[in-house]
Short mmCIF file of C-alpha atoms and ligand atoms in Angstrom, two decimals:
data_model
loop_
_atom_site.label_atom_id
_atom_site.label_comp_id
_atom_site.label_asym_id
_atom_site.label_seq_id
_atom_site.Cartn_x
_atom_site.Cartn_y
_atom_site.Cartn_z
CA MET A 3 -4.34 11.29 -8.50
CA GLU A 4 -7.14 14.05 -8.19
CA ASP A 5 -9.68 11.88 -9.99
CA ILE A 6 -8.96 9.02 -7.72
CA VAL A 7 -9.10 11.21 -4.57
CA GLY A 8 -12.32 12.74 -5.75
CA LEU A 9 -14.00 9.45 -6.50
CA CYS A 10 -12.84 8.02 -3.21
CA LYS A 11 -14.40 10.85 -1.31
CA ARG A 12 -17.67 10.96 -3.42
CA ARG A 13 -18.39 7.27 -3.38
CA GLY A 14 -17.23 6.59 0.15
CA PHE A 15 -13.91 4.82 -0.05
CA ILE A 16 -11.58 7.06 1.72
CA PHE A 17 -12.01 10.36 3.80
CA GLN A 18 -9.31 12.64 5.24
CA SER A 19 -9.32 11.87 9.06
CA SER A 20 -11.05 14.35 11.40
CA GLU A 21 -12.36 16.29 8.41
CA ILE A 22 -14.84 18.08 10.36
CA TYR A 23 -12.03 19.69 12.30
CA GLY A 24 -10.05 20.60 9.11
CA GLY A 25 -8.44 17.30 8.63
CA TYR A 26 -5.41 15.73 10.38
CA ASN A 27 -2.31 15.40 7.99
CA GLY A 28 -1.26 11.89 7.39
CA PHE A 29 -4.15 10.15 8.60
CA TYR A 30 -7.00 8.63 6.60
CA ASP A 31 -10.36 6.91 7.30
CA TYR A 32 -11.80 4.17 5.13
CA GLY A 33 -15.52 4.58 4.41
CA PRO A 34 -18.12 1.87 3.65
CA LEU A 35 -16.57 0.74 0.33
CA GLY A 36 -13.05 1.36 1.40
CA VAL A 37 -13.20 -0.86 4.45
CA GLU A 38 -14.64 -3.62 2.20
CA LEU A 39 -11.86 -3.20 -0.37
CA ARG A 40 -9.21 -3.12 2.35
CA ASN A 41 -10.54 -6.07 4.14
CA ASN A 42 -10.68 -8.09 0.77
CA ILE A 43 -7.07 -7.22 -0.02
CA LYS A 44 -5.94 -8.51 3.55
CA GLN A 45 -8.15 -11.64 3.31
CA ALA A 46 -6.74 -12.48 -0.20
CA TRP A 47 -3.21 -12.03 1.09
CA TRP A 48 -3.87 -14.00 4.37
CA ARG A 49 -5.65 -16.81 2.31
CA ASP A 50 -2.77 -17.05 -0.35
CA PHE A 51 0.23 -16.63 1.96
CA VAL A 52 -0.87 -18.33 5.13
CA GLN A 53 -3.95 -20.59 4.74
CA ARG A 54 -3.16 -22.04 1.33
CA ARG A 55 0.48 -22.67 2.18
CA ASP A 56 1.92 -25.33 4.31
CA ASP A 57 5.11 -23.66 5.40
CA MET A 58 3.43 -20.54 6.99
CA GLU A 59 2.03 -19.69 10.39
CA GLY A 60 -0.09 -16.69 11.36
CA LEU A 61 0.43 -14.30 14.13
CA ASP A 62 -1.23 -11.13 15.73
CA SER A 63 1.07 -9.50 18.10
CA THR A 64 0.39 -6.15 20.05
CA ILE A 65 1.15 -2.76 18.77
CA ILE A 66 2.74 -1.66 21.94
CA MET A 67 5.60 -4.03 23.06
CA HIS A 68 8.34 -3.97 25.44
CA PRO A 69 10.63 -0.99 24.74
CA LYS A 70 13.61 -3.34 24.85
CA ILE A 71 12.41 -4.82 21.43
CA TRP A 72 13.02 -1.49 19.74
CA LYS A 73 16.33 -1.09 21.45
CA ALA A 74 17.41 -4.53 20.15
CA SER A 75 16.09 -3.90 16.75
CA GLY A 76 18.04 -0.74 16.29
CA HIS A 77 14.91 1.45 15.92
CA VAL A 78 15.45 3.55 19.18
CA ASP A 79 18.94 4.56 18.03
CA GLY A 80 18.72 4.56 14.30
CA PHE A 81 15.11 4.92 13.09
CA SER A 82 15.10 8.47 11.88
CA ASP A 83 15.12 10.47 8.64
CA PRO A 84 17.27 13.63 8.16
CA MET A 85 14.79 16.53 7.89
CA VAL A 86 14.99 20.24 7.04
CA ASP A 87 12.96 23.06 8.51
CA CYS A 88 11.95 26.21 6.79
CA LYS A 89 12.14 28.68 9.69
CA GLU A 90 9.87 31.17 7.95
CA SER A 91 7.06 28.97 6.65
CA LYS A 92 7.35 26.41 9.50
CA LEU A 93 7.22 23.68 6.93
CA ARG A 94 9.39 20.64 7.27
CA TYR A 95 11.01 18.57 4.40
CA ARG A 96 12.80 15.29 4.22
CA ALA A 97 16.19 16.01 3.32
CA ASP A 98 16.38 13.16 0.70
CA GLN A 99 13.22 14.50 -0.87
CA LEU A 100 14.36 18.01 -1.28
CA PHE A 101 16.57 18.85 -4.35
CA PHE A 102 18.70 21.83 -5.21
CA ALA A 103 20.99 23.03 -7.90
CA PRO A 104 23.09 26.06 -8.55
CA VAL A 105 22.05 28.23 -11.47
CA ILE A 106 24.97 29.04 -13.77
CA VAL A 107 24.93 31.65 -16.57
CA GLU A 108 28.08 31.83 -18.69
CA GLY A 109 30.18 30.11 -16.03
CA GLU A 110 28.97 32.49 -13.27
CA LYS A 111 26.86 31.15 -10.42
CA ILE A 112 23.96 33.64 -9.97
CA GLY A 113 22.07 31.67 -7.24
CA TYR A 114 20.25 28.49 -6.32
CA VAL A 115 17.01 26.78 -7.15
CA SER A 116 15.16 24.12 -5.05
CA VAL A 117 12.34 21.70 -5.53
CA VAL A 118 10.46 19.03 -3.60
CA GLU A 119 10.74 15.55 -5.16
CA SER A 120 8.08 15.08 -7.91
CA ILE A 121 7.89 13.43 -11.36
CA ASP A 122 8.49 16.80 -13.07
CA GLN A 123 11.09 18.14 -10.60
CA GLN A 124 13.64 18.69 -13.40
CA GLU A 125 11.25 20.72 -15.45
CA VAL A 126 10.17 22.80 -12.38
CA ALA A 127 13.82 23.51 -11.47
CA GLU A 128 14.66 24.47 -15.04
CA LYS A 129 11.78 26.90 -15.15
CA ALA A 130 12.72 28.50 -11.92
CA ALA A 131 16.32 28.86 -13.14
CA ALA A 132 15.18 30.53 -16.39
CA GLU A 133 12.96 32.94 -14.29
CA MET A 134 15.89 33.80 -12.02
CA LYS A 135 18.08 34.58 -15.05
CA ARG A 136 15.27 36.78 -16.60
CA LYS A 137 14.69 38.61 -13.26
CA MET A 138 18.37 39.31 -12.71
CA ALA A 139 18.64 40.49 -16.45
CA LYS A 140 21.62 38.14 -17.03
CA GLN A 141 22.74 37.60 -20.59
CA GLY A 142 24.25 34.52 -22.10
CA GLU A 143 23.60 30.83 -21.95
CA LEU A 144 22.00 29.10 -18.95
CA GLY A 145 24.14 26.11 -17.79
CA PRO A 146 22.47 22.68 -17.24
CA ILE A 147 20.57 22.28 -14.00
CA GLU A 148 21.99 19.33 -12.18
CA LEU A 149 19.66 18.65 -9.13
CA LYS A 150 21.31 17.08 -6.02
CA GLU A 151 19.76 15.84 -2.85
CA TYR A 152 19.81 18.47 0.12
CA THR A 153 21.71 15.83 2.06
CA GLU A 154 24.61 16.35 -0.19
CA ALA A 155 24.75 20.22 0.20
CA ALA A 156 27.81 21.66 1.64
CA PRO A 157 27.34 23.51 4.93
CA GLU A 158 28.10 26.89 3.30
CA GLU A 159 25.30 26.20 0.85
CA TYR A 160 22.54 25.92 3.41
CA GLU A 161 21.86 29.54 3.55
CA LEU A 162 22.20 30.00 -0.23
CA ILE A 163 19.58 27.50 -1.15
CA PRO A 164 15.99 28.94 -1.25
CA SER A 165 13.13 27.40 0.63
CA PRO A 166 10.63 25.74 -1.66
CA ALA A 167 8.02 27.42 0.51
CA THR A 168 9.08 31.03 0.22
CA GLY A 169 11.30 30.90 -2.87
CA LYS A 170 14.00 32.76 -0.76
CA PRO A 171 17.24 31.71 0.56
CA GLY A 172 18.11 32.03 4.27
CA SER A 173 15.31 30.18 5.96
CA LEU A 174 16.40 26.41 5.61
CA THR A 175 18.11 24.75 8.44
CA GLU A 176 20.80 22.01 8.08
CA PRO A 177 19.49 18.41 7.92
CA ARG A 178 18.68 17.17 11.47
CA GLU A 179 17.72 13.63 12.62
CA PHE A 180 14.03 13.18 13.14
CA LYS A 181 12.68 10.30 15.28
CA LEU A 182 10.02 8.47 13.35
CA MET A 183 8.61 6.36 16.20
CA PHE A 184 5.56 7.64 18.07
CA GLU A 185 6.21 7.79 21.81
CA THR A 186 3.63 7.15 24.57
CA LYS A 187 3.77 6.47 28.24
CA VAL A 188 2.57 3.10 29.80
CA GLY A 189 1.60 2.88 33.39
CA PRO A 190 0.99 5.44 36.00
CA LEU A 191 4.47 7.06 36.00
CA ALA A 192 5.24 9.69 33.51
CA ASP A 193 9.04 9.53 33.81
CA ASP A 194 11.44 8.06 31.12
CA SER A 195 11.07 4.65 32.40
CA ALA A 196 7.52 4.51 31.25
CA THR A 197 8.36 5.50 27.62
CA ALA A 198 6.98 3.02 25.10
CA TYR A 199 6.57 3.11 21.37
CA LEU A 200 3.80 2.58 18.76
CA ARG A 201 5.34 -0.03 16.50
CA PRO A 202 6.73 1.35 13.18
CA GLU A 203 6.68 -2.16 11.54
CA THR A 204 5.00 -5.48 12.42
CA ALA A 205 8.15 -7.47 11.70
CA GLN A 206 9.60 -7.07 15.31
CA GLY A 207 6.46 -8.67 16.79
CA ILE A 208 7.25 -11.82 14.53
CA PHE A 209 10.91 -11.94 15.73
CA ALA A 210 9.72 -11.46 19.39
CA ASN A 211 7.31 -14.44 19.03
CA TYR A 212 9.64 -16.74 16.84
CA LYS A 213 10.63 -18.79 19.89
CA ASN A 214 7.00 -19.25 21.03
CA ILE A 215 6.09 -20.52 17.56
CA VAL A 216 9.07 -22.73 17.20
CA ASP A 217 8.15 -24.23 20.75
CA THR A 218 4.82 -25.15 19.51
CA GLY A 219 6.39 -27.75 17.38
CA ARG A 220 4.37 -27.03 14.38
CA VAL A 221 7.24 -25.86 12.19
CA LYS A 222 10.25 -27.04 10.48
CA ILE A 223 12.94 -25.17 8.46
CA PRO A 224 12.21 -23.42 6.09
CA PHE A 225 8.97 -21.77 7.29
CA GLY A 226 7.51 -18.45 7.60
CA ILE A 227 5.52 -16.33 10.16
CA ALA A 228 2.94 -13.81 8.78
CA GLN A 229 1.33 -10.95 10.34
CA ILE A 230 -1.11 -8.15 9.21
CA GLY A 231 -1.36 -5.09 11.43
CA LYS A 232 -1.09 -1.37 11.99
CA ALA A 233 2.21 0.34 12.02
CA PHE A 234 2.88 4.04 12.95
CA ARG A 235 5.60 6.40 11.65
CA ASN A 236 5.74 10.02 12.30
CA GLU A 237 6.59 10.72 8.74
CA ILE A 238 8.05 14.15 8.14
CA THR A 239 6.15 14.74 4.94
CA PRO A 240 3.23 12.46 4.62
CA ARG A 241 1.82 12.82 1.10
CA ASN A 242 0.47 11.48 -2.00
CA PHE A 243 -2.77 10.43 -0.52
CA ILE A 244 -2.57 7.08 1.31
CA PHE A 245 0.88 6.33 -0.14
CA ARG A 246 2.87 7.74 2.69
CA SER A 247 0.78 8.23 5.89
CA ARG A 248 1.49 8.33 9.66
CA GLU A 249 -0.82 5.32 10.63
CA PHE A 250 -0.88 2.46 8.05
CA GLU A 251 -1.07 -1.19 7.96
CA GLN A 252 1.48 -3.78 6.82
CA MET A 253 1.41 -7.36 5.80
CA GLU A 254 4.71 -8.83 6.69
CA ILE A 255 6.29 -12.19 6.44
CA GLU A 256 9.62 -13.47 8.09
CA TYR A 257 10.59 -16.63 6.21
CA PHE A 258 13.25 -18.51 8.18
CA ILE A 259 15.78 -20.40 6.23
CA ALA A 260 19.03 -22.41 7.03
CA PRO A 261 22.17 -20.38 7.06
CA SER A 262 23.55 -22.78 4.37
CA ALA A 263 20.44 -22.46 2.04
CA ASP A 264 20.77 -20.95 -1.30
CA TRP A 265 19.23 -17.64 -0.17
CA LYS A 266 19.73 -16.06 -3.50
CA ALA A 267 17.44 -18.53 -5.20
CA LEU A 268 14.96 -18.37 -2.44
CA HIS A 269 15.01 -14.48 -2.71
CA ARG A 270 14.23 -14.82 -6.33
CA GLU A 271 11.44 -17.22 -5.66
CA TRP A 272 9.84 -14.71 -3.23
CA ILE A 273 10.20 -11.82 -5.68
CA ASP A 274 8.42 -13.94 -8.29
CA THR A 275 5.72 -15.17 -5.87
CA CYS A 276 5.02 -11.59 -4.65
CA THR A 277 4.85 -10.20 -8.24
CA ASP A 278 2.39 -13.00 -9.27
CA TRP A 279 0.16 -12.27 -6.20
CA LEU A 280 -0.05 -8.55 -7.18
CA VAL A 281 -1.05 -9.66 -10.77
CA SER A 282 -3.65 -12.05 -9.17
CA ILE A 283 -5.51 -9.22 -7.53
CA GLY A 284 -5.69 -7.20 -10.60
CA LEU A 285 -2.38 -5.17 -11.06
CA PRO A 286 -0.89 -5.07 -14.55
CA ARG A 287 2.27 -6.97 -14.74
CA GLU A 288 3.76 -4.26 -16.93
CA GLY A 289 3.17 -1.65 -14.14
CA ILE A 290 5.37 -3.60 -11.76
CA THR A 291 9.21 -3.33 -11.94
CA GLU A 292 12.19 -4.39 -9.71
CA ASP A 293 14.47 -1.96 -8.02
CA ILE A 294 17.56 -3.78 -6.77
CA HIS A 295 19.30 -1.93 -4.04
CA PRO A 296 22.98 -1.43 -4.92
CA GLU A 297 25.26 -3.23 -2.45
CA ASP A 298 26.93 0.00 -1.23
CA LYS A 299 23.46 1.36 -0.11
CA LEU A 300 22.45 -1.77 1.78
CA ALA A 301 22.42 -1.81 5.63
CA PHE A 302 25.41 -3.69 6.91
CA TYR A 303 23.47 -6.88 7.93
CA SER A 304 21.46 -6.94 4.78
CA GLN A 305 22.60 -9.36 2.07
CA ALA A 306 20.18 -8.06 -0.61
CA THR A 307 17.06 -6.09 -1.01
CA THR A 308 14.63 -5.85 -3.98
CA ASP A 309 11.75 -3.56 -4.09
CA LEU A 310 8.75 -4.16 -6.21
CA MET A 311 7.89 -0.78 -7.70
CA PHE A 312 4.46 0.12 -9.10
CA ASP A 313 3.63 2.91 -11.51
CA PHE A 314 1.58 5.10 -9.13
CA PRO A 315 -0.02 8.39 -10.39
CA HIS A 316 2.88 10.34 -8.74
CA GLY A 317 5.62 8.08 -10.47
CA GLU A 318 7.16 4.78 -10.05
CA GLN A 319 7.42 4.09 -6.21
CA GLU A 320 8.05 1.29 -3.75
CA LEU A 321 5.17 -1.03 -3.15
CA TRP A 322 6.77 -4.18 -1.61
CA GLY A 323 10.18 -4.53 -0.06
CA ILE A 324 11.73 -8.03 -0.27
CA ALA A 325 14.85 -8.11 1.87
CA CYS A 326 17.24 -10.86 2.85
CA ARG A 327 18.22 -9.71 6.48
CA SER A 328 20.52 -12.66 7.44
CA ASP A 329 20.38 -13.70 11.06
CA TYR A 330 20.67 -10.08 12.21
CA ASP A 331 17.24 -9.52 13.96
CA LEU A 332 17.24 -12.88 15.76
CA LYS A 333 20.83 -12.59 17.00
CA GLN A 334 20.13 -9.07 18.18
CA HIS A 335 17.10 -10.43 20.21
CA GLN A 336 19.17 -13.33 21.45
CA GLU A 337 21.81 -11.07 22.79
CA HIS A 338 19.31 -8.50 24.33
CA SER A 339 16.89 -11.01 25.80
CA GLY A 340 19.42 -13.68 26.74
CA LYS A 341 17.05 -16.33 25.25
CA SER A 342 18.42 -18.75 22.69
CA MET A 343 17.04 -18.19 19.18
CA THR A 344 18.36 -21.42 17.79
CA ILE A 345 16.40 -24.12 16.07
CA PHE A 346 17.14 -27.76 15.58
CA ASP A 347 17.01 -28.65 11.95
CA GLU A 348 15.65 -32.35 11.82
CA ALA A 349 16.80 -32.78 8.37
CA THR A 350 20.44 -31.92 8.77
CA LYS A 351 20.60 -32.55 12.50
CA GLU A 352 22.21 -29.18 13.03
CA LYS A 353 21.34 -26.39 15.53
CA TYR A 354 21.51 -22.87 14.33
CA VAL A 355 20.00 -19.30 14.32
CA PRO A 356 18.18 -19.16 11.06
CA HIS A 357 18.45 -16.58 8.48
CA VAL A 358 15.36 -14.67 7.10
CA ILE A 359 13.92 -13.33 3.92
CA GLU A 360 11.47 -10.58 4.67
CA PRO A 361 8.61 -9.67 2.25
CA SER A 362 7.03 -6.51 3.61
CA LEU A 363 4.01 -4.91 1.95
CA GLY A 364 1.73 -1.95 2.90
CA VAL A 365 -1.96 -2.59 2.78
CA ASP A 366 -2.73 1.17 2.01
CA ARG A 367 -0.02 1.25 -0.71
CA THR A 368 -1.49 -1.89 -2.23
CA LEU A 369 -5.02 -0.26 -2.10
CA LEU A 370 -3.63 2.86 -3.84
CA ALA A 371 -2.05 0.68 -6.51
CA VAL A 372 -5.34 -1.25 -6.90
CA LEU A 373 -7.30 2.04 -7.31
CA THR A 374 -4.80 3.38 -9.83
CA ALA A 375 -4.95 0.18 -11.97
CA ALA A 376 -8.72 -0.05 -11.70
CA TYR A 377 -9.48 3.64 -12.53
CA THR A 378 -10.81 3.80 -16.08
CA GLU A 379 -12.74 6.30 -18.18
CA ASP A 380 -14.31 4.74 -21.31
CA GLU A 381 -17.56 5.05 -23.52
CA VAL A 382 -20.40 2.73 -23.65
CA PRO A 383 -23.87 2.87 -25.15
CA ASN A 384 -26.71 3.82 -22.80
CA ASP A 385 -30.37 2.29 -22.69
CA LYS A 386 -30.98 4.20 -25.81
CA GLY A 387 -28.08 3.06 -27.74
CA LYS A 388 -26.42 6.56 -27.31
CA VAL A 389 -22.73 6.43 -26.56
CA GLU A 390 -21.91 7.92 -23.06
CA LYS A 391 -18.71 8.56 -21.03
CA ARG A 392 -18.51 6.45 -17.93
CA THR A 393 -16.10 6.08 -15.00
CA VAL A 394 -15.51 2.47 -14.23
CA MET A 395 -13.34 0.88 -11.42
CA LYS A 396 -12.17 -2.36 -12.88
CA PHE A 397 -11.45 -4.08 -9.63
CA SER A 398 -10.66 -7.90 -9.84
CA PRO A 399 -13.73 -9.87 -8.48
CA LYS A 400 -11.41 -11.24 -5.89
CA ILE A 401 -11.06 -7.89 -4.04
CA ALA A 402 -14.03 -5.78 -5.45
CA PRO A 403 -15.93 -4.18 -2.45
CA VAL A 404 -19.26 -5.31 -3.81
CA LYS A 405 -19.25 -8.49 -5.83
CA ALA A 406 -22.60 -8.24 -7.60
CA ALA A 407 -25.75 -6.14 -7.67
CA ILE A 408 -29.18 -7.52 -7.98
CA PHE A 409 -31.85 -5.64 -9.94
CA PRO A 410 -35.45 -6.45 -10.45
CA LEU A 411 -36.19 -4.89 -13.85
CA LEU A 412 -39.16 -2.94 -12.49
CA LYS A 413 -39.72 -2.04 -8.88
CA ASN A 414 -43.46 -1.87 -9.11
CA LYS A 415 -43.89 -5.50 -10.21
CA PRO A 416 -44.13 -7.58 -7.05
CA GLU A 417 -43.42 -10.80 -8.87
CA LEU A 418 -40.03 -9.49 -10.06
CA VAL A 419 -39.17 -7.93 -6.67
CA GLU A 420 -40.03 -11.08 -4.89
CA VAL A 421 -37.58 -13.24 -6.97
CA ALA A 422 -34.91 -10.53 -6.89
CA GLU A 423 -35.12 -10.19 -3.02
CA LYS A 424 -34.89 -13.89 -2.66
CA LEU A 425 -31.81 -14.21 -4.80
CA TYR A 426 -30.31 -11.15 -3.04
CA LYS A 427 -30.66 -12.82 0.35
CA LYS A 428 -29.31 -16.08 -0.85
CA LEU A 429 -26.19 -14.53 -2.37
CA GLN A 430 -25.76 -12.17 0.67
CA ARG A 431 -25.10 -15.18 2.79
CA ARG A 432 -21.74 -15.68 1.04
CA TRP A 433 -20.79 -12.42 -0.51
CA ASN A 434 -21.17 -8.68 -0.12
CA VAL A 435 -23.79 -7.97 -2.65
CA PHE A 436 -26.07 -5.03 -3.35
CA TYR A 437 -29.82 -4.75 -3.98
CA ASP A 438 -31.05 -1.71 -6.01
CA ALA A 439 -34.59 -1.37 -7.41
CA SER A 440 -34.72 2.33 -8.16
CA GLY A 441 -34.18 4.27 -11.43
CA ALA A 442 -33.59 3.12 -14.99
CA ILE A 443 -31.57 -0.03 -15.39
CA GLY A 444 -28.79 1.84 -17.32
CA ARG A 445 -28.47 4.29 -14.43
CA ARG A 446 -28.26 1.49 -11.93
CA TYR A 447 -25.48 -0.21 -13.90
CA ARG A 448 -23.50 3.08 -14.13
CA ARG A 449 -23.71 3.52 -10.27
CA GLN A 450 -22.27 0.12 -9.78
CA ASP A 451 -19.65 0.51 -12.65
CA GLU A 452 -18.37 3.60 -10.68
CA ILE A 453 -17.71 1.60 -7.60
CA GLY A 454 -16.31 -1.39 -9.38
CA THR A 455 -19.05 -4.04 -9.01
CA PRO A 456 -18.03 -6.76 -11.39
CA TYR A 457 -21.46 -8.27 -12.02
CA GLY A 458 -24.96 -7.06 -12.57
CA ILE A 459 -27.83 -9.46 -12.16
CA THR A 460 -31.13 -8.51 -13.57
CA ILE A 461 -34.52 -10.24 -12.81
CA ASP A 462 -36.92 -9.81 -15.72
CA PHE A 463 -40.13 -11.26 -17.01
CA ASP A 464 -38.41 -14.18 -18.66
CA THR A 465 -36.94 -15.05 -15.25
CA VAL A 466 -40.42 -15.31 -13.54
CA GLU A 467 -42.50 -16.44 -16.48
CA LYS A 468 -40.21 -18.66 -18.56
CA ASP A 469 -37.08 -20.60 -17.37
CA GLY A 470 -35.91 -18.95 -14.13
CA THR A 471 -32.74 -17.65 -15.89
CA VAL A 472 -31.42 -14.28 -15.04
CA THR A 473 -29.32 -11.72 -16.97
CA LEU A 474 -25.69 -11.68 -15.99
CA ARG A 475 -23.96 -8.40 -17.10
CA ASP A 476 -20.10 -8.01 -17.17
CA ARG A 477 -18.85 -4.66 -15.96
CA ASP A 478 -15.93 -4.37 -18.34
CA THR A 479 -17.32 -5.45 -21.60
CA CYS A 480 -21.03 -4.63 -20.76
CA GLU A 481 -21.94 -7.98 -22.36
CA GLN A 482 -25.06 -9.68 -21.06
CA ARG A 483 -25.94 -13.38 -21.08
CA ARG A 484 -28.62 -15.41 -19.47
CA VAL A 485 -27.81 -18.04 -16.94
CA SER A 486 -29.60 -20.27 -14.64
CA GLU A 487 -29.08 -19.79 -10.78
CA ALA A 488 -26.92 -22.81 -10.45
CA GLU A 489 -24.60 -21.57 -13.31
CA LEU A 490 -24.69 -18.07 -11.76
CA ILE A 491 -23.46 -19.29 -8.32
CA GLU A 492 -20.85 -21.65 -9.78
CA PHE A 493 -19.63 -18.79 -11.97
CA LEU A 494 -19.48 -16.27 -9.03
CA GLU A 495 -17.71 -18.88 -6.91
CA GLU A 496 -14.98 -19.40 -9.43
CA GLN A 497 -14.40 -15.72 -10.15
CA ILE A 498 -14.56 -14.41 -6.62
CA ASP A 499 -12.99 -17.25 -4.61
CA GLY A 500 -10.97 -19.11 -7.05
P1 ATP B 1187 9.88 4.51 2.13
O1 ATP B 1187 11.30 4.40 1.63
O2 ATP B 1187 8.85 4.61 1.16
O3 ATP B 1187 9.66 5.38 3.36
P2 ATP B 1187 10.59 2.04 3.55
O4 ATP B 1187 11.59 1.43 2.71
O5 ATP B 1187 10.88 2.80 4.82
O6 ATP B 1187 9.57 3.01 2.74
P3 ATP B 1187 9.76 -0.32 4.77
O7 ATP B 1187 10.26 -0.02 6.08
O8 ATP B 1187 10.47 -1.39 3.96
O9 ATP B 1187 9.50 0.91 3.98
O10 ATP B 1187 8.23 -0.87 4.91
C1 ATP B 1187 7.67 -1.79 4.15
C2 ATP B 1187 6.46 -1.43 3.49
O11 ATP B 1187 5.57 -0.71 4.25
C3 ATP B 1187 6.73 -0.51 2.23
O12 ATP B 1187 7.13 -1.14 1.14
C4 ATP B 1187 5.32 0.11 2.10
O13 ATP B 1187 4.49 -0.61 1.31
C5 ATP B 1187 4.87 0.23 3.56
N1 ATP B 1187 4.96 1.52 4.01
C6 ATP B 1187 6.10 2.08 4.72
N2 ATP B 1187 5.96 3.25 5.20
C7 ATP B 1187 4.73 3.63 4.83
C8 ATP B 1187 3.97 4.83 5.12
N3 ATP B 1187 4.50 5.78 5.70
N4 ATP B 1187 2.69 4.86 4.69
C9 ATP B 1187 2.17 3.77 3.97
N5 ATP B 1187 2.85 2.64 3.73
C10 ATP B 1187 4.09 2.48 4.18
#
């Protein structure tokens, strides 16, 4: 993770928000390359799920909506996480991400250890327990350390469990509910009636517009509505870089189906489609696994949820949630708004409130997954044939921030520069390409490797004196071949837009 964060800052992908004021926890800014990568991910998703499908409509709803929407959806009353405060350090933890265990030596409980969720939490806890035993000079065998979530602690244990911040017991509070929605006031009045919320998900904007879209007459069951947009959650412990932040973006679909449809088969279809899409933008299939939520942990209205998990630097974590939410949301809005949410199914001549499958993906988490998968350190020969270490971002050409770099072999030869600039201008009309004339060609390649530009195009004397062909270099294999301009454009088209 440190390598990725370092490269992101150095090369202008991602910056800590408000850095000149010391940063602002849970907020990130996307720099020149980051915004390209991010836009490319969103465009690829929009193209594949909206424009290239016949059963999907797009939507862009507002971030602030009528507060009644959040009442109907259950967010006003239920959208919170249990949290724990450390009264001494003033740090705040999510209770389901804080773990504790009693330390037992020869059957006697000598104290407690606590750890914040991490890949090596077990190891950290065992070390702390061994240290406690040593400090207290206890003889005998240390019992196994069995970590439990802080939410499972008995009330009498709260003051015995040490705070991870201070290492001492007595400063942790009991778990308390913490509202995740950001509040604001709309209009001139500052009283409670003016309270509104920044949306914590884009999904409700879809449900709120479902009737509008059905009334346009463009859709028939089954169909989906897709939306990309910002979402805000006042996360208690934003962490792991852009994995969990307070302002992020979602790409969500509500796919409406008949109540009698084989939802299990359709759910499976969506899980497969989503997995294939992640692979199509360059994630390794073996890095993606499925986490099927056990039935007893599902919300009462949910029929099934499967999360696509990705092997992030900080462990295997949720990337894409794919939930079967029955007709719960539409029925809630029907009840709260008094407007009918039924649709007439032409095929079966029935009228009903449809059920829904909801694939919900974070743009920022996808970007972190893409950065993780792309980050590679390898060794390649330099100009003089000497093997050198290089850092290379192996982005898929579909989403790479810069698609190709155009280099005149020498910058002081006007005939090379002229042809190179002409080609650059031509390619720039279609793609984000980069022109670089300075430095040794090997160094220029290396700079592009580090930002993940898939293709290097060099204009040399053969180009201007012989046949007009250029050298096309592949970022990953470093192989070079000569191609004509027409071949080059056809190749780029297939790789980038295919
Ligand atoms: P988690 O359990 O990690 O908090 P969640 O189950 O609450 O996530 P959903 O409400 O299902 O997440 O949101 C759908 C998707 O939105 C997630 O799969 C994730 O990709 C993204 N997402 C959710 N919360 C955040 C966040 N704080 N920062 C970045 N992305 C997020």
